[in-house]
Amino acid sequence: MNISALLTSAGINIGLCLVFLSLYSVLRKQPSNACVYFGQRLAQLRSKGRDHFSFDRFVPSPRWIVKAWEASEEEILACGGLDAVVFLRLVVFSRRIFSIAAVICIPFVLPLNYFGKEMRHQHIPSESLDVFTIGNVKEGSKWLWAHCLALYVISCSACVLLYFEYKNITKMRLEHIVGSSLNPSYFTILVRAIPSSAEESCSDSVKNFFTRYHASSYLSHQMVYRSGKVQKLMDDASKMIKCTSTEQFGSYLKGCGLCGGAAHSFNVLSGEPESVRSGNEMVYPELREKECAAALVFFKTRYAALVASQVLQSANPMSWVTDLAPEPHDVYWKNLSIPYRQLWVRRIATLLASIGFMILFIVPVTFVQGLLHLEQLQRRFPFLRGVLKSKFMVRLITGYLPSVVLMLFLYAVPPTMMMFSTIEGPISRSGRKKSASFKVLYFLIWNVFFVYVSSAKILERLGLFSSPKDLTAQLATAVPGQATFFMTYVLTSGWASLASEIMQPYALLCNFVYKYILRKKDEPSNGTLSFPYQTEIPRVLFFGFLGFTYSLMAPLILPFLLVYFFLASLVYRNQVNKLHCMYC
């Protein structure tokens, strides 16, 4: 790939970014799209306030960019919570460290790579991108000390910045814990693997156990039941209360954080008096049959709940397992009924399934790698020879098409990993997203980086792994050789993907079908809008991985990464704030 192909890819992605951002600026002003881009309650307020026709609604404006840029850390904390602040601090850290790398590598390291060998250079637009990488430096060059010095400066800068970032985040976390209002989850633990007994119910077992060993701090408990008619009646009653009580609806909105999905009222399940509980058992005789080996246990103090959640309750570690209960809106109720002994089987099964999915994904990665070899394309598909005579088509295929094809395949990864994480059995929605984030990140590092780099050498020489001693040498030549692809990957999966996802095309299409094709007058129920941490955190971390890998090998990638992190800062600030706040 040459500079012209890279500039063609950059021009296409810049145009797409401008189109998507302009469309978003217009679409977010339309009252009919308020339920797509804002929370349900805020959508109703915006729809009432903008029913009149205005020419300004159809003109793109940068007001949302200004609002997102001016949003302070305190406002983000109030709107999105501590998770959102930490995520945005990750983006800011990446922007800072790669700014330092760009200042060091572009003016000093890049010329050393370009003039690393004695050769006759062509005109810059026709120059191959390989001459800008460390692969163009001859072996044993006396200027390699400059690369080592730049590496040490970047590494030390990253360590210093990380120290201050962790210090600030720790301080914010302590302030958040001390200053937060009381939450039922602070006094609650989740008990699983409750031993079954023929003489007494699980509810009586829990009461007797905690009365015996935690008599001074135990308050009450609530069993977890399998979903069925009883659970459906409770859910329907909870929905009716939310619909009829404005005050409780407001508290419900406050209780919904970024990691929440469809919320369930915690108060419905919290410690009921014994008379009420016995009355329920009289009304629903099948209640005991639907008891799960799990319960929510409430304590009088936070300290007692914390101690009970950390102490081993039984000599058998597979019974009376205790954990701190998630927040009410964060509980993933479906997984509470999973027997505790099944969890290790589920984790092994999902691990094997994830590995199998990674292996299957080698096929599309190898296919994308083949798109960069025009000779192989012409040999396998002879009808493309006429098309590939055009210089523009060559630039398009080598500079833009591979990253687009790979990005389309990657769209299936986050939903698949989220499904695997759900099967694992986490008890919280945030835990499910955290597990999915790890899986997606490992997938990207393995398949998009290592497999893609290795497939390039496999296509050239099938004997790549014939000699394990040559593995490091082969990677040393293969990694710089694939820098051109990862530059286009940052453009496509970074710039254009950010600009397209801010529009939320899937939700926009569903809203259009619901209102204009199905002719529904009421607002569609989209549930509680939540930030997709399981897709965005792995992406940011993967781009950081690429930046640290290629900042010295191919410094040309740094300007593209800086633009991505700058755009990500604006887009993510807007996404976090629009879920809970309302802009003018």
Coordinates of C-alpha atoms in Angstrom, one line a residue:
M1 CA 0.0 0.0 0.0
N2 CA 1.2 3.5 -0.8
I3 CA 0.5 7.0 0.5
S4 CA -2.2 7.5 -2.1
A5 CA -4.2 4.5 -1.0
L6 CA -4.0 5.6 2.7
L7 CA -5.1 9.1 1.7
T8 CA -8.0 7.7 -0.3
S9 CA -9.1 5.7 2.8
A10 CA -8.7 8.8 5.0
G11 CA -10.7 10.9 2.6
I12 CA -13.6 8.4 2.5
N13 CA -13.7 8.1 6.3
I14 CA -13.5 11.8 6.8
G15 CA -16.5 12.3 4.4
L16 CA -18.5 9.6 6.2
C17 CA -17.7 11.2 9.6
L18 CA -18.9 14.6 8.4
V19 CA -22.1 13.1 6.9
F20 CA -23.0 11.0 10.0
L21 CA -22.3 13.8 12.5
S22 CA -24.3 16.3 10.5
L23 CA -27.2 13.8 10.2
Y24 CA -27.1 13.2 14.0
S25 CA -27.2 16.9 14.6
V26 CA -30.4 17.1 12.6
L27 CA -32.0 13.9 13.7
R28 CA -31.6 14.6 17.4
K29 CA -33.7 17.8 17.0
Q30 CA -36.7 16.0 15.6
P31 CA -39.4 15.4 18.3
S32 CA -40.2 12.0 16.8
N33 CA -36.7 10.8 17.5
A34 CA -36.5 12.0 21.1
C35 CA -37.1 8.4 22.4
V36 CA -34.1 7.2 20.4
Y37 CA -31.5 9.7 21.6
F38 CA -32.8 10.5 25.1
G39 CA -34.3 8.7 28.1
Q40 CA -38.0 8.0 28.2
R41 CA -38.8 10.8 30.7
L42 CA -36.6 13.4 28.9
A43 CA -38.0 12.3 25.6
Q44 CA -41.5 13.2 26.7
L45 CA -40.3 16.7 27.9
R46 CA -38.4 17.3 24.6
S47 CA -41.4 16.2 22.5
K48 CA -43.7 18.6 24.4
G49 CA -41.3 21.5 24.1
R50 CA -40.6 21.1 20.3
D51 CA -43.9 20.4 18.7
H52 CA -43.8 23.7 16.7
F53 CA -42.1 23.9 13.3
S54 CA -38.7 25.5 13.2
F55 CA -36.2 25.9 10.4
D56 CA -33.4 25.4 12.9
R57 CA -34.5 21.8 13.3
F58 CA -33.3 20.9 9.8
V59 CA -29.9 22.7 9.9
P60 CA -26.8 21.0 11.4
S61 CA -25.4 22.8 14.4
P62 CA -22.3 22.1 16.6
R63 CA -24.1 22.9 19.8
W64 CA -24.0 19.3 21.0
I65 CA -20.2 19.4 20.5
V66 CA -19.8 22.5 22.5
K67 CA -22.0 21.1 25.3
A68 CA -20.1 17.9 25.3
W69 CA -16.7 19.6 25.4
E70 CA -17.8 22.0 28.2
A71 CA -19.2 19.3 30.4
S72 CA -17.2 19.1 33.6
E73 CA -16.2 16.0 35.5
E74 CA -18.7 16.7 38.2
E75 CA -21.5 16.9 35.7
I76 CA -20.5 13.6 34.2
L77 CA -20.3 12.1 37.6
A78 CA -23.8 13.3 38.4
C79 CA -25.2 12.1 35.1
G80 CA -23.4 8.9 34.4
G81 CA -21.9 7.8 37.6
L82 CA -18.4 6.8 38.5
D83 CA -18.1 4.2 35.8
A84 CA -18.6 6.8 33.1
V85 CA -16.0 9.1 34.7
V86 CA -13.4 6.3 34.9
F87 CA -14.1 5.4 31.2
L88 CA -13.7 8.9 30.0
R89 CA -10.5 9.2 32.1
L90 CA -9.2 6.2 30.1
V91 CA -9.8 8.1 26.9
V92 CA -8.1 11.2 28.3
F93 CA -5.1 9.2 29.4
S94 CA -4.8 7.6 25.9
R95 CA -5.0 11.1 24.3
R96 CA -2.2 12.4 26.6
I97 CA 0.2 9.5 26.3
F98 CA -0.1 9.3 22.5
S99 CA 0.4 13.1 22.2
I100 CA 3.7 12.6 24.0
A101 CA 4.5 9.7 21.6
A102 CA 3.7 11.8 18.6
V103 CA 5.9 14.7 19.7
I104 CA 8.8 12.3 20.2
C105 CA 8.3 9.8 17.3
I106 CA 7.1 11.9 14.4
P107 CA 9.9 14.5 14.2
F108 CA 12.7 12.2 15.4
V109 CA 11.9 8.5 14.8
L110 CA 10.0 8.8 11.5
P111 CA 12.9 10.3 9.5
L112 CA 15.2 7.6 10.9
N113 CA 12.8 5.0 9.5
Y114 CA 12.5 6.7 6.2
F115 CA 16.2 7.1 5.6
G116 CA 17.1 3.8 7.3
K117 CA 18.4 2.2 4.1
E118 CA 20.4 3.6 1.2
M119 CA 17.8 3.7 -1.6
R120 CA 16.2 5.9 -4.1
H121 CA 12.9 7.3 -2.8
Q122 CA 10.0 7.9 -5.1
H123 CA 7.6 10.8 -5.1
I124 CA 5.8 10.9 -1.7
P125 CA 2.2 10.0 -2.9
S126 CA 3.6 7.0 -4.7
E127 CA 5.9 6.0 -1.9
S128 CA 5.2 2.7 -0.2
L129 CA 4.2 2.9 3.5
D130 CA 6.7 0.3 4.4
V131 CA 9.6 2.8 4.0
F132 CA 8.1 4.7 7.0
T133 CA 8.3 1.7 9.3
I134 CA 11.1 0.3 11.3
G135 CA 11.3 -2.5 8.8
N136 CA 13.1 0.0 6.5
V137 CA 16.0 0.3 9.0
K138 CA 18.9 -1.9 8.1
E139 CA 20.0 -4.5 10.5
G140 CA 22.7 -3.3 12.9
S141 CA 22.0 0.4 12.3
K142 CA 23.9 2.8 14.5
W143 CA 20.7 4.9 14.9
L144 CA 18.7 2.2 16.8
W145 CA 19.6 3.8 20.1
A146 CA 17.2 6.6 19.2
H147 CA 14.3 4.1 19.0
C148 CA 15.3 2.6 22.4
L149 CA 15.6 6.1 23.9
A150 CA 12.1 7.0 22.6
L151 CA 10.7 3.7 23.9
Y152 CA 12.0 4.5 27.4
V153 CA 10.7 8.0 27.4
I154 CA 7.2 6.9 26.3
S155 CA 7.2 4.0 28.8
C156 CA 8.2 6.3 31.7
S157 CA 5.7 8.9 30.7
A158 CA 2.9 6.2 30.6
C159 CA 3.9 5.0 34.1
V160 CA 3.8 8.5 35.6
L161 CA 0.5 9.3 34.0
L162 CA -1.0 6.0 35.2
Y163 CA 0.2 6.8 38.7
F164 CA -1.7 10.1 38.8
E165 CA -4.7 8.7 37.1
Y166 CA -5.0 5.8 39.6
K167 CA -4.5 8.3 42.4
N168 CA -7.3 10.6 41.2
I169 CA -9.7 7.6 40.5
T170 CA -9.0 6.2 44.0
K171 CA -9.8 9.6 45.5
M172 CA -13.0 9.9 43.5
R173 CA -14.0 6.4 44.5
L174 CA -13.6 7.1 48.2
E175 CA -15.5 10.3 48.0
H176 CA -18.3 8.6 46.1
I177 CA -18.5 5.8 48.7
V178 CA -18.5 8.3 51.7
G179 CA -20.8 10.8 50.1
S180 CA -23.3 8.4 48.5
S181 CA -26.8 8.1 50.1
L182 CA -27.8 4.9 51.8
N183 CA -28.7 2.1 49.5
P184 CA -30.5 -1.2 50.4
S185 CA -27.6 -3.2 48.7
Y186 CA -25.2 -1.9 51.3
F187 CA -27.0 -3.8 54.0
T188 CA -27.7 -6.9 51.9
I189 CA -25.8 -10.0 51.0
L190 CA -26.7 -12.7 48.5
V191 CA -26.6 -16.3 49.9
R192 CA -26.4 -19.2 47.4
A193 CA -26.0 -22.9 47.6
I194 CA -28.4 -23.2 50.6
P195 CA -28.4 -26.9 51.7
S196 CA -31.8 -28.5 51.1
S197 CA -33.6 -30.2 54.0
A198 CA -36.6 -32.5 54.1
E199 CA -37.6 -31.2 57.5
E200 CA -37.8 -27.5 56.8
S201 CA -38.0 -25.1 53.9
C202 CA -35.1 -23.1 52.5
S203 CA -36.6 -20.0 54.1
D204 CA -36.6 -21.6 57.5
S205 CA -33.0 -22.9 57.0
V206 CA -31.8 -19.3 56.2
K207 CA -33.6 -17.9 59.2
N208 CA -32.3 -20.5 61.6
F209 CA -28.7 -20.3 60.2
F210 CA -28.3 -16.5 60.4
T211 CA -30.2 -16.3 63.7
R212 CA -27.7 -18.8 65.1
Y213 CA -24.5 -17.3 63.7
H214 CA -25.3 -13.6 63.2
A215 CA -28.0 -13.1 65.8
S216 CA -26.9 -9.6 66.8
S217 CA -26.9 -8.2 63.3
Y218 CA -29.4 -10.3 61.3
L219 CA -32.6 -8.4 60.3
S220 CA -34.6 -10.5 57.9
H221 CA -34.3 -12.2 54.5
Q222 CA -36.1 -12.8 51.3
M223 CA -36.0 -16.0 49.3
V224 CA -35.5 -16.0 45.5
Y225 CA -38.2 -17.9 43.6
R226 CA -38.2 -19.4 40.2
S227 CA -40.0 -17.3 37.6
G228 CA -43.5 -18.5 37.1
K229 CA -47.1 -17.3 37.9
V230 CA -46.0 -15.9 41.3
Q231 CA -43.2 -13.9 39.7
K232 CA -45.4 -12.7 36.9
L233 CA -48.0 -11.4 39.4
M234 CA -45.2 -9.6 41.3
D235 CA -43.8 -8.1 38.1
D236 CA -47.3 -6.9 37.0
A237 CA -47.9 -5.3 40.4
S238 CA -44.6 -3.6 40.3
K239 CA -45.3 -2.2 36.8
M240 CA -48.7 -0.9 37.9
I241 CA -47.1 0.9 40.9
K242 CA -44.5 2.5 38.6
C243 CA -47.2 3.6 36.1
T244 CA -49.5 5.1 38.8
S245 CA -46.9 6.7 41.1
T246 CA -45.0 9.6 39.7
E247 CA -42.8 9.9 42.8
Q248 CA -41.8 6.2 42.7
F249 CA -41.1 6.6 38.9
G250 CA -38.7 9.5 39.7
S251 CA -36.9 7.4 42.3
Y252 CA -36.8 4.5 39.7
L253 CA -35.1 6.8 37.2
K254 CA -32.5 7.8 39.8
G255 CA -31.8 4.2 40.7
C256 CA -31.1 3.3 37.1
G257 CA -27.4 3.5 36.4
L258 CA -25.4 3.1 33.2
C259 CA -25.0 -0.7 33.6
G260 CA -28.7 -1.3 34.3
G261 CA -31.2 -2.9 31.9
A262 CA -34.8 -3.7 32.6
A263 CA -35.1 -2.8 36.3
H264 CA -37.1 -4.7 39.0
S265 CA -38.2 -3.0 42.2
F266 CA -36.0 -4.0 45.1
N267 CA -38.6 -2.8 47.6
V268 CA -41.0 -5.5 46.5
L269 CA -38.6 -8.2 47.6
S270 CA -37.1 -6.5 50.6
G271 CA -37.6 -7.8 54.2
E272 CA -41.3 -8.4 54.7
P273 CA -42.7 -9.0 58.2
E274 CA -43.3 -12.5 59.2
S275 CA -47.0 -12.1 59.2
V276 CA -47.0 -10.9 55.6
R277 CA -44.7 -13.7 54.6
S278 CA -46.8 -16.4 56.2
G279 CA -49.9 -14.8 54.5
N280 CA -48.2 -15.1 51.2
E281 CA -47.5 -18.8 51.8
M282 CA -51.2 -19.2 52.5
V283 CA -52.3 -17.4 49.4
Y284 CA -49.7 -19.2 47.2
P285 CA -49.3 -22.8 48.5
E286 CA -46.9 -23.5 45.6
L287 CA -44.5 -20.8 46.8
R288 CA -42.3 -23.3 48.7
E289 CA -42.0 -25.5 45.7
K290 CA -40.6 -22.6 43.7
E291 CA -37.9 -21.7 46.2
C292 CA -34.4 -21.5 44.9
A293 CA -31.3 -22.3 46.9
A294 CA -30.6 -18.5 47.1
A295 CA -31.7 -15.7 49.3
L296 CA -31.2 -12.0 50.0
V297 CA -30.3 -11.5 53.6
F298 CA -30.6 -8.1 55.3
F299 CA -28.4 -6.8 58.2
K300 CA -28.7 -3.9 60.6
T301 CA -25.3 -2.4 59.7
R302 CA -23.1 -2.1 56.6
Y303 CA -20.2 -3.5 58.5
A304 CA -22.1 -6.6 59.5
A305 CA -23.2 -7.2 55.9
L306 CA -19.6 -6.7 54.6
V307 CA -18.2 -9.2 57.2
A308 CA -20.9 -11.8 56.5
S309 CA -20.2 -11.5 52.7
Q310 CA -16.4 -12.1 53.2
V311 CA -16.4 -14.8 55.9
L312 CA -16.5 -18.5 55.0
Q313 CA -19.9 -19.6 56.4
S314 CA -19.4 -23.3 56.3
A315 CA -16.6 -25.9 56.3
N316 CA -17.8 -26.9 52.9
P317 CA -16.9 -24.0 50.5
M318 CA -19.7 -25.2 48.1
S319 CA -22.5 -24.4 50.5
W320 CA -23.7 -21.2 52.1
V321 CA -21.8 -19.1 49.6
T322 CA -22.1 -15.4 50.4
D323 CA -21.4 -12.3 48.3
L324 CA -22.4 -8.6 48.6
A325 CA -25.7 -8.1 46.8
P326 CA -25.6 -5.9 43.7
E327 CA -27.6 -2.7 43.6
P328 CA -31.4 -3.2 43.0
H329 CA -31.3 -2.1 39.4
D330 CA -28.1 -4.1 38.7
V331 CA -29.4 -7.5 39.8
Y332 CA -29.7 -10.0 36.9
W333 CA -32.6 -12.0 38.3
K334 CA -32.6 -14.8 35.8
N335 CA -29.2 -16.1 37.0
L336 CA -30.1 -16.1 40.7
S337 CA -31.9 -19.4 40.3
I338 CA -28.9 -21.2 38.8
P339 CA -27.5 -23.9 41.1
Y340 CA -24.2 -22.8 42.4
R341 CA -22.6 -26.2 41.6
Q342 CA -23.3 -25.6 37.9
L343 CA -21.3 -22.4 37.7
W344 CA -17.9 -24.0 37.2
V345 CA -19.4 -26.2 34.4
R346 CA -20.9 -23.2 32.7
R347 CA -17.6 -21.3 33.0
I348 CA -15.6 -24.1 31.4
A349 CA -18.2 -24.5 28.7
T350 CA -18.2 -20.8 27.8
L351 CA -14.4 -20.7 27.8
L352 CA -14.3 -23.6 25.3
A353 CA -17.1 -22.0 23.3
S354 CA -15.2 -18.7 23.2
I355 CA -12.0 -20.4 22.1
G356 CA -13.9 -22.3 19.4
F357 CA -15.4 -19.0 18.2
M358 CA -12.0 -17.5 18.0
I359 CA -10.7 -20.4 15.9
L360 CA -13.7 -20.1 13.5
F361 CA -13.0 -16.4 13.1
I362 CA -9.6 -17.2 11.6
V363 CA -11.4 -17.9 8.3
P364 CA -12.7 -14.3 7.7
V365 CA -9.5 -12.8 9.0
T366 CA -7.4 -14.8 6.5
F367 CA -9.9 -13.8 3.8
V368 CA -9.4 -10.2 4.6
Q369 CA -5.6 -10.6 4.6
G370 CA -5.9 -12.0 1.1
L371 CA -7.6 -8.8 -0.1
L372 CA -4.2 -7.0 0.3
H373 CA -2.5 -9.4 -2.2
L374 CA -3.7 -8.3 -5.6
E375 CA -1.7 -11.0 -7.4
Q376 CA -3.5 -13.7 -5.5
L377 CA -6.9 -12.0 -6.1
Q378 CA -6.2 -11.9 -9.8
R379 CA -5.1 -15.5 -9.9
R380 CA -8.2 -16.8 -7.9
F381 CA -10.7 -14.4 -9.5
P382 CA -9.6 -13.8 -13.1
F383 CA -12.7 -11.5 -13.8
L384 CA -11.1 -8.9 -11.5
R385 CA -8.1 -8.3 -13.8
G386 CA -10.0 -5.6 -15.7
V387 CA -11.2 -3.9 -12.6
L388 CA -7.8 -3.9 -11.0
K389 CA -6.3 -1.9 -13.8
S390 CA -7.8 1.3 -12.5
K391 CA -5.6 3.0 -9.9
F392 CA -8.5 4.2 -7.9
M393 CA -9.9 0.7 -7.6
V394 CA -6.5 -0.6 -6.5
R395 CA -6.4 2.2 -3.8
L396 CA -9.9 1.4 -2.8
I397 CA -9.4 -2.4 -2.5
T398 CA -6.0 -2.2 -0.7
G399 CA -6.6 0.9 1.4
Y400 CA -10.3 0.7 2.4
L401 CA -12.0 -2.6 1.6
P402 CA -10.1 -5.0 4.0
S403 CA -10.8 -2.9 7.1
V404 CA -14.5 -2.5 6.1
V405 CA -14.9 -6.3 5.6
L406 CA -13.2 -7.1 8.9
M407 CA -15.3 -4.5 10.7
L408 CA -18.5 -6.1 9.3
F409 CA -17.4 -9.5 10.6
L410 CA -16.6 -8.0 14.0
Y411 CA -20.1 -6.7 14.5
A412 CA -21.1 -10.3 15.5
V413 CA -18.4 -10.5 18.2
P414 CA -19.9 -8.4 21.1
P415 CA -23.4 -10.0 21.0
T416 CA -21.8 -13.4 20.9
M417 CA -19.6 -12.7 23.8
M418 CA -22.5 -11.2 25.8
M419 CA -24.4 -14.4 25.2
F420 CA -21.5 -16.4 26.5
S421 CA -21.1 -14.1 29.5
T422 CA -24.9 -14.5 30.3
I423 CA -24.6 -18.3 30.2
E424 CA -21.7 -18.1 32.7
G425 CA -24.2 -17.1 35.4
P426 CA -23.2 -13.6 36.7
I427 CA -25.6 -12.3 39.3
S428 CA -25.3 -8.6 38.1
R429 CA -25.7 -6.9 34.8
S430 CA -22.5 -5.0 35.3
G431 CA -20.7 -8.3 36.0
R432 CA -22.1 -9.6 32.8
K433 CA -20.8 -6.6 30.9
K434 CA -17.4 -6.8 32.6
S435 CA -17.1 -10.5 31.6
A436 CA -18.1 -9.7 28.0
S437 CA -15.6 -6.8 27.9
F438 CA -12.7 -9.2 28.8
K439 CA -13.8 -11.7 26.2
V440 CA -14.1 -9.1 23.4
L441 CA -10.7 -7.6 24.3
Y442 CA -9.0 -11.0 24.2
F443 CA -10.7 -11.7 20.9
L444 CA -9.5 -8.5 19.3
I445 CA -6.0 -8.9 20.5
W446 CA -5.8 -12.5 19.3
N447 CA -7.8 -12.5 16.1
V448 CA -7.4 -9.0 14.8
F449 CA -3.8 -8.6 15.7
F450 CA -1.9 -11.8 16.2
V451 CA -3.9 -14.0 13.8
Y452 CA -3.9 -11.2 11.1
V453 CA -0.2 -10.7 11.4
S454 CA 0.5 -14.4 11.4
S455 CA -1.8 -15.0 8.4
A456 CA 0.2 -12.6 6.3
K457 CA 3.3 -14.8 6.8
I458 CA 1.3 -18.0 6.3
L459 CA 0.1 -16.8 3.0
E460 CA 3.7 -16.0 2.0
R461 CA 5.3 -19.1 3.5
L462 CA 3.4 -22.0 5.0
G463 CA 6.4 -23.0 7.1
L464 CA 6.1 -20.1 9.6
F465 CA 5.8 -22.4 12.6
S466 CA 8.1 -25.1 11.3
S467 CA 11.0 -23.8 13.5
P468 CA 9.9 -22.4 16.9
K469 CA 13.3 -20.6 17.2
D470 CA 12.4 -18.4 14.3
L471 CA 9.0 -17.3 15.7
T472 CA 10.3 -14.1 17.3
A473 CA 12.2 -13.2 14.1
Q474 CA 9.2 -13.9 12.0
L475 CA 7.0 -11.7 14.2
A476 CA 9.6 -9.0 14.1
T477 CA 9.3 -8.8 10.4
A478 CA 5.5 -9.4 10.2
V479 CA 4.3 -6.9 12.7
P480 CA 5.9 -3.8 11.0
G481 CA 4.7 -5.1 7.7
Q482 CA 1.0 -5.0 8.7
A483 CA 1.2 -1.4 10.0
T484 CA -0.5 -0.1 6.9
F485 CA -3.6 -2.3 7.5
F486 CA -4.0 -1.2 11.1
M487 CA -3.8 2.5 10.0
T488 CA -6.8 1.9 7.8
Y489 CA -8.4 -0.1 10.6
V490 CA -8.2 2.9 12.9
L491 CA -9.8 5.0 10.2
T492 CA -12.7 2.6 9.6
S493 CA -13.3 1.0 12.9
G494 CA -12.4 4.2 14.8
W495 CA -13.4 7.3 13.0
A496 CA -16.3 6.1 10.9
S497 CA -17.6 3.6 13.4
L498 CA -17.8 6.3 16.2
A499 CA -19.6 8.7 13.9
S500 CA -22.1 6.1 12.8
E501 CA -22.8 4.7 16.3
I502 CA -23.7 8.1 17.7
M503 CA -26.6 8.0 15.3
Q504 CA -27.8 4.7 16.7
P505 CA -29.0 3.4 13.3
Y506 CA -30.7 0.3 14.7
A507 CA -32.8 2.2 17.2
L508 CA -33.5 4.8 14.6
L509 CA -34.8 2.2 12.1
C510 CA -37.0 0.5 14.8
N511 CA -38.5 3.9 15.7
F512 CA -39.2 4.7 12.1
V513 CA -40.9 1.3 11.5
Y514 CA -42.9 1.7 14.7
K515 CA -44.2 5.2 14.0
Y516 CA -44.5 5.5 10.3
I517 CA -45.0 1.9 9.0
L518 CA -47.0 0.4 11.9
R519 CA -48.7 3.8 12.5
K520 CA -48.3 3.7 16.3
K521 CA -49.0 7.0 18.1
D522 CA -47.6 6.1 21.5
E523 CA -43.9 6.2 22.2
P524 CA -42.1 2.8 21.7
S525 CA -40.8 1.3 25.0
N526 CA -37.0 1.1 24.6
G527 CA -36.4 0.3 28.3
T528 CA -33.7 2.0 30.1
L529 CA -31.0 3.4 27.9
S530 CA -27.5 2.1 28.9
F531 CA -24.0 2.7 27.7
P532 CA -22.5 -0.2 25.8
Y533 CA -19.3 -0.7 27.9
Q534 CA -18.9 -4.2 26.6
T535 CA -18.1 -2.8 23.1
E536 CA -16.5 0.6 23.7
I537 CA -14.0 -0.3 26.5
P538 CA -12.4 -3.2 24.4
R539 CA -12.2 -0.9 21.4
V540 CA -10.5 1.9 23.3
L541 CA -8.1 -0.6 24.9
F542 CA -7.3 -2.3 21.6
F543 CA -6.5 1.0 20.0
G544 CA -4.3 1.8 22.9
F545 CA -2.6 -1.6 22.3
L546 CA -2.0 -0.7 18.7
G547 CA -0.7 2.7 19.7
F548 CA 1.9 1.3 22.1
T549 CA 2.9 -1.4 19.5
Y550 CA 3.3 0.8 16.5
S551 CA 4.3 4.2 17.9
L552 CA 8.0 3.3 17.2
M553 CA 7.5 0.8 14.4
A554 CA 5.2 3.0 12.3
P555 CA 4.8 6.5 13.8
L556 CA 2.4 7.5 11.0
I557 CA -0.4 5.7 12.9
L558 CA -0.1 8.3 15.8
P559 CA -2.0 11.2 14.1
F560 CA -4.9 8.9 13.2
L561 CA -5.0 7.6 16.8
L562 CA -5.0 11.1 18.2
V563 CA -7.9 12.1 16.0
Y564 CA -9.8 9.0 17.1
F565 CA -9.3 9.7 20.9
F566 CA -10.2 13.3 20.4
L567 CA -13.4 12.4 18.6
A568 CA -14.1 9.6 21.1
S569 CA -13.9 12.1 24.0
L570 CA -16.6 14.2 22.4
V571 CA -18.8 11.3 21.3
Y572 CA -18.6 9.5 24.6
R573 CA -19.3 12.6 26.6
N574 CA -22.3 13.3 24.6
Q575 CA -23.5 9.7 24.8
V576 CA -23.1 9.6 28.6
N577 CA -24.9 13.0 29.1
K578 CA -27.7 12.4 26.7
L579 CA -28.9 9.3 28.6
H580 CA -29.6 11.4 31.7
C581 CA -29.4 15.1 30.9
M582 CA -31.2 17.3 28.4
Y583 CA -29.3 19.7 26.2
C584 CA -30.7 22.9 24.8

